[in-house]
Amino acid sequence: METGGVFDSLLSGVCVVFTLGMFSTGLTDLRHMRMTRSVDSVQFLPFLTTEVNNLGWLSYGALKGDGTLIVVNAVGAVLQTLYISAYLHYCPRKRAVLLQTATLLGVLLLGYGYFGLLVPDPEARLQQLGLFCSVFTISMYLSPLADLAKVIQTKSTQCLSFSLTIATLLTSVSWSLYGFRLRDPYIMVPNFPGILTSFIRLWLFWKYPQEQDRNYRLLQT
């Protein structure tokens, strides 16, 4: 096997491992819900948006014939479905959660209908679906900016997950390299915000370490 082929295989494997590692951070929330039989301190929207993101990239991977995208996002979609099901089971207010789920799934079905019926050309469908997935992924990476502002305001990183930050950084870097190797801007570009926000989070962890968090809370009390 040529050197380039070995590198591509290794990079593909790294993307799979890092991404599934990032998705598996939700197992902590799943364990918390099962132990407490509640959804306290667990956010539902990230599960739902990640599910939609996985299904979008799964469709893109299938249309492109990319096995790495298919495997990662198929497993990711199964995990998110598990998290969503657990949340629905333990959530006392199911109506609002079901409404959010139905709304996003409705948008997803409309998207499938649009790409399947109104964009018959496979190449045009691939380009438009890639653009949709890229924009959606960028919006997901930029959505936690409000949390970063909260960290600066409170001088506390308690609302941030260090393990998720590392997982997001490694995942974003690996997919950016993967997109570069494929010369696919739809895969490469949307991961840049993930790298940027991860470095910002790491800087915040350095600036406001856990010991400082405790001291700040003592001063507040």
Tab-separated table of C-alpha atoms in Angstrom:
chain	number	residue	atom	x	y	z
A	1	MET	CA	0.000	0.000	0.000
A	2	GLU	CA	1.303	3.465	-0.890
A	3	THR	CA	2.250	5.955	1.811
A	4	GLY	CA	-0.663	8.223	0.887
A	5	GLY	CA	-3.083	5.312	1.158
A	6	VAL	CA	-1.758	4.356	4.595
A	7	PHE	CA	-2.054	7.949	5.809
A	8	ASP	CA	-5.614	8.232	4.483
A	9	SER	CA	-6.594	4.985	6.223
A	10	LEU	CA	-5.045	6.144	9.501
A	11	LEU	CA	-6.720	9.537	9.208
A	12	SER	CA	-10.060	7.871	8.532
A	13	GLY	CA	-9.604	5.696	11.612
A	14	VAL	CA	-8.639	8.712	13.728
A	15	CYS	CA	-11.787	10.553	12.605
A	16	VAL	CA	-13.925	7.579	13.589
A	17	VAL	CA	-12.295	7.118	17.009
A	18	PHE	CA	-12.255	10.802	17.978
A	19	THR	CA	-15.806	11.474	16.775
A	20	LEU	CA	-17.286	8.449	18.498
A	21	GLY	CA	-15.373	9.489	21.607
A	22	MET	CA	-17.039	12.907	21.422
A	23	PHE	CA	-20.483	11.342	20.914
A	24	SER	CA	-19.927	8.970	23.836
A	25	THR	CA	-19.556	11.885	26.271
A	26	GLY	CA	-23.352	11.807	26.333
A	27	LEU	CA	-23.112	8.475	28.179
A	28	THR	CA	-22.329	10.494	31.313
A	29	ASP	CA	-25.691	12.250	30.989
A	30	LEU	CA	-27.357	8.912	30.275
A	31	ARG	CA	-25.861	7.416	33.441
A	32	HIS	CA	-26.965	10.471	35.425
A	33	MET	CA	-30.539	10.162	34.148
A	34	ARG	CA	-30.692	6.458	34.977
A	35	MET	CA	-29.242	6.887	38.475
A	36	THR	CA	-31.358	9.898	39.459
A	37	ARG	CA	-34.371	8.972	37.309
A	38	SER	CA	-34.566	12.641	36.355
A	39	VAL	CA	-33.245	15.049	33.725
A	40	ASP	CA	-31.945	17.662	36.165
A	41	SER	CA	-28.896	19.525	34.778
A	42	VAL	CA	-29.188	17.630	31.466
A	43	GLN	CA	-29.799	19.698	28.328
A	44	PHE	CA	-32.059	18.175	25.678
A	45	LEU	CA	-31.407	20.436	22.684
A	46	PRO	CA	-27.785	19.284	22.080
A	47	PHE	CA	-29.015	15.690	21.710
A	48	LEU	CA	-31.654	16.741	19.200
A	49	THR	CA	-29.464	19.018	17.093
A	50	THR	CA	-26.669	16.429	17.024
A	51	GLU	CA	-29.189	13.829	15.845
A	52	VAL	CA	-30.235	16.066	12.952
A	53	ASN	CA	-26.583	16.815	12.190
A	54	ASN	CA	-25.746	13.088	12.139
A	55	LEU	CA	-28.640	12.272	9.835
A	56	GLY	CA	-27.671	15.097	7.480
A	57	TRP	CA	-24.031	13.998	7.255
A	58	LEU	CA	-25.125	10.366	6.958
A	59	SER	CA	-27.127	11.310	3.866
A	60	TYR	CA	-24.165	13.289	2.497
A	61	GLY	CA	-21.825	10.362	3.107
A	62	ALA	CA	-24.217	7.929	1.420
A	63	LEU	CA	-24.602	10.215	-1.603
A	64	LYS	CA	-20.836	10.752	-1.772
A	65	GLY	CA	-20.043	7.081	-1.159
A	66	ASP	CA	-17.814	7.894	1.833
A	67	GLY	CA	-17.635	4.967	4.246
A	68	THR	CA	-16.052	6.997	7.037
A	69	LEU	CA	-18.903	9.506	7.085
A	70	ILE	CA	-21.468	6.714	6.927
A	71	VAL	CA	-20.024	4.707	9.837
A	72	VAL	CA	-19.441	7.680	12.144
A	73	ASN	CA	-22.822	9.292	11.619
A	74	ALA	CA	-24.794	6.047	11.646
A	75	VAL	CA	-23.345	5.154	15.067
A	76	GLY	CA	-23.767	8.777	16.193
A	77	ALA	CA	-27.437	8.777	15.169
A	78	VAL	CA	-28.041	5.563	17.129
A	79	LEU	CA	-26.385	7.040	20.242
A	80	GLN	CA	-28.350	10.287	20.002
A	81	THR	CA	-31.580	8.304	19.582
A	82	LEU	CA	-30.685	6.439	22.777
A	83	TYR	CA	-30.051	9.695	24.653
A	84	ILE	CA	-33.271	11.260	23.349
A	85	SER	CA	-35.298	8.171	24.297
A	86	ALA	CA	-33.868	8.206	27.826
A	87	TYR	CA	-34.583	11.927	28.169
A	88	LEU	CA	-38.184	11.422	27.039
A	89	HIS	CA	-38.575	8.559	29.488
A	90	TYR	CA	-37.404	10.530	32.533
A	91	CYS	CA	-38.649	13.993	31.550
A	92	PRO	CA	-41.789	15.037	33.469
A	93	ARG	CA	-42.825	17.569	30.797
A	94	LYS	CA	-42.912	15.437	27.692
A	95	ARG	CA	-45.127	17.707	25.595
A	96	ALA	CA	-42.527	20.448	25.082
A	97	VAL	CA	-39.808	17.886	24.341
A	98	LEU	CA	-41.998	16.038	21.849
A	99	LEU	CA	-42.886	19.335	20.167
A	100	GLN	CA	-39.205	20.243	19.718
A	101	THR	CA	-38.477	16.766	18.390
A	102	ALA	CA	-41.402	16.832	15.954
A	103	THR	CA	-40.430	20.309	14.712
A	104	LEU	CA	-36.825	19.426	13.912
A	105	LEU	CA	-37.747	16.065	12.423
A	106	GLY	CA	-40.382	17.824	10.306
A	107	VAL	CA	-37.719	20.205	8.994
A	108	LEU	CA	-35.494	17.213	8.286
A	109	LEU	CA	-38.244	15.429	6.358
A	110	LEU	CA	-38.919	18.577	4.331
A	111	GLY	CA	-35.230	18.682	3.527
A	112	TYR	CA	-35.243	15.064	2.379
A	113	GLY	CA	-38.299	15.795	0.253
A	114	TYR	CA	-36.643	18.833	-1.297
A	115	PHE	CA	-33.375	17.093	-2.135
A	116	GLY	CA	-35.098	13.915	-3.302
A	117	LEU	CA	-37.837	15.445	-5.446
A	118	LEU	CA	-36.746	18.929	-6.490
A	119	VAL	CA	-33.025	18.360	-7.035
A	120	PRO	CA	-32.826	15.378	-9.409
A	121	ASP	CA	-29.212	15.976	-10.465
A	122	PRO	CA	-26.952	13.948	-8.097
A	123	GLU	CA	-24.049	16.405	-8.283
A	124	ALA	CA	-26.246	19.416	-7.536
A	125	ARG	CA	-27.904	17.460	-4.724
A	126	LEU	CA	-24.489	16.634	-3.254
A	127	GLN	CA	-23.386	20.271	-3.363
A	128	GLN	CA	-26.580	21.638	-1.819
A	129	LEU	CA	-26.714	18.944	0.870
A	130	GLY	CA	-23.052	19.593	1.681
A	131	LEU	CA	-23.779	23.290	2.053
A	132	PHE	CA	-26.744	22.607	4.345
A	133	CYS	CA	-24.709	20.242	6.535
A	134	SER	CA	-21.823	22.729	6.704
A	135	VAL	CA	-24.033	25.622	7.797
A	136	PHE	CA	-25.794	23.459	10.376
A	137	THR	CA	-22.476	22.202	11.804
A	138	ILE	CA	-21.072	25.740	12.016
A	139	SER	CA	-24.188	26.905	13.869
A	140	MET	CA	-23.762	24.033	16.337
A	141	TYR	CA	-20.139	24.924	17.025
A	142	LEU	CA	-20.965	28.617	17.501
A	143	SER	CA	-24.068	28.084	19.652
A	144	PRO	CA	-22.102	27.691	22.956
A	145	LEU	CA	-20.695	31.228	22.669
A	146	ALA	CA	-23.284	32.352	25.230
A	147	ASP	CA	-21.746	29.883	27.700
A	148	LEU	CA	-18.306	31.372	27.048
A	149	ALA	CA	-19.645	34.848	27.808
A	150	LYS	CA	-21.124	33.458	31.030
A	151	VAL	CA	-17.729	32.016	32.002
A	152	ILE	CA	-16.048	35.414	31.562
A	153	GLN	CA	-18.812	37.126	33.503
A	154	THR	CA	-18.773	34.698	36.447
A	155	LYS	CA	-15.031	33.866	36.246
A	156	SER	CA	-15.999	30.213	36.577
A	157	THR	CA	-15.625	27.277	34.164
A	158	GLN	CA	-18.112	25.074	36.032
A	159	CYS	CA	-20.547	25.144	33.103
A	160	LEU	CA	-17.880	23.829	30.704
A	161	SER	CA	-16.762	20.235	30.219
A	162	PHE	CA	-13.002	19.824	29.871
A	163	SER	CA	-13.282	16.301	28.412
A	164	LEU	CA	-15.827	17.464	25.818
A	165	THR	CA	-13.583	20.408	24.927
A	166	ILE	CA	-10.622	18.098	24.254
A	167	ALA	CA	-12.812	15.662	22.316
A	168	THR	CA	-14.240	18.495	20.200
A	169	LEU	CA	-10.772	19.863	19.450
A	170	LEU	CA	-9.381	16.490	18.367
A	171	THR	CA	-12.496	15.723	16.322
A	172	SER	CA	-12.492	19.109	14.572
A	173	VAL	CA	-8.786	18.919	13.721
A	174	SER	CA	-9.064	15.369	12.356
A	175	TRP	CA	-12.103	16.183	10.185
A	176	SER	CA	-10.472	19.370	8.899
A	177	LEU	CA	-7.478	17.283	7.771
A	178	TYR	CA	-9.809	14.671	6.322
A	179	GLY	CA	-11.691	17.307	4.335
A	180	PHE	CA	-8.386	18.789	3.160
A	181	ARG	CA	-7.182	15.396	1.931
A	182	LEU	CA	-10.455	14.892	0.045
A	183	ARG	CA	-10.441	18.497	-1.164
A	184	ASP	CA	-13.966	18.740	0.185
A	185	PRO	CA	-14.661	22.216	1.628
A	186	TYR	CA	-18.023	21.072	3.013
A	187	ILE	CA	-16.184	18.744	5.400
A	188	MET	CA	-13.124	20.914	6.026
A	189	VAL	CA	-14.513	24.438	6.565
A	190	PRO	CA	-17.270	23.803	9.163
A	191	ASN	CA	-14.748	22.267	11.556
A	192	PHE	CA	-12.666	25.459	11.803
A	193	PRO	CA	-15.139	27.069	14.248
A	194	GLY	CA	-14.896	23.910	16.365
A	195	ILE	CA	-11.122	24.330	16.570
A	196	LEU	CA	-11.450	28.035	17.382
A	197	THR	CA	-14.063	27.637	20.115
A	198	SER	CA	-12.119	24.708	21.619
A	199	PHE	CA	-8.971	26.836	21.950
A	200	ILE	CA	-11.057	29.623	23.511
A	201	ARG	CA	-12.420	27.136	26.039
A	202	LEU	CA	-8.939	25.833	26.843
A	203	TRP	CA	-7.789	29.401	27.406
A	204	LEU	CA	-10.731	29.930	29.756
A	205	PHE	CA	-9.828	26.752	31.670
A	206	TRP	CA	-6.293	28.123	32.030
A	207	LYS	CA	-7.460	31.605	33.036
A	208	TYR	CA	-10.150	30.411	35.454
A	209	PRO	CA	-8.889	27.114	36.940
A	210	GLN	CA	-10.936	25.038	39.349
A	211	GLU	CA	-9.088	26.358	42.420
A	212	GLN	CA	-9.920	29.915	41.389
A	213	ASP	CA	-13.552	28.845	40.887
A	214	ARG	CA	-13.723	27.693	44.501
A	215	ASN	CA	-12.144	30.889	45.774
A	216	TYR	CA	-14.522	33.004	43.689
A	217	ARG	CA	-17.561	31.146	45.010
A	218	LEU	CA	-16.323	31.617	48.592
A	219	LEU	CA	-15.987	35.352	47.997
A	220	GLN	CA	-19.494	35.418	46.531
A	221	THR	CA	-20.899	33.788	49.656
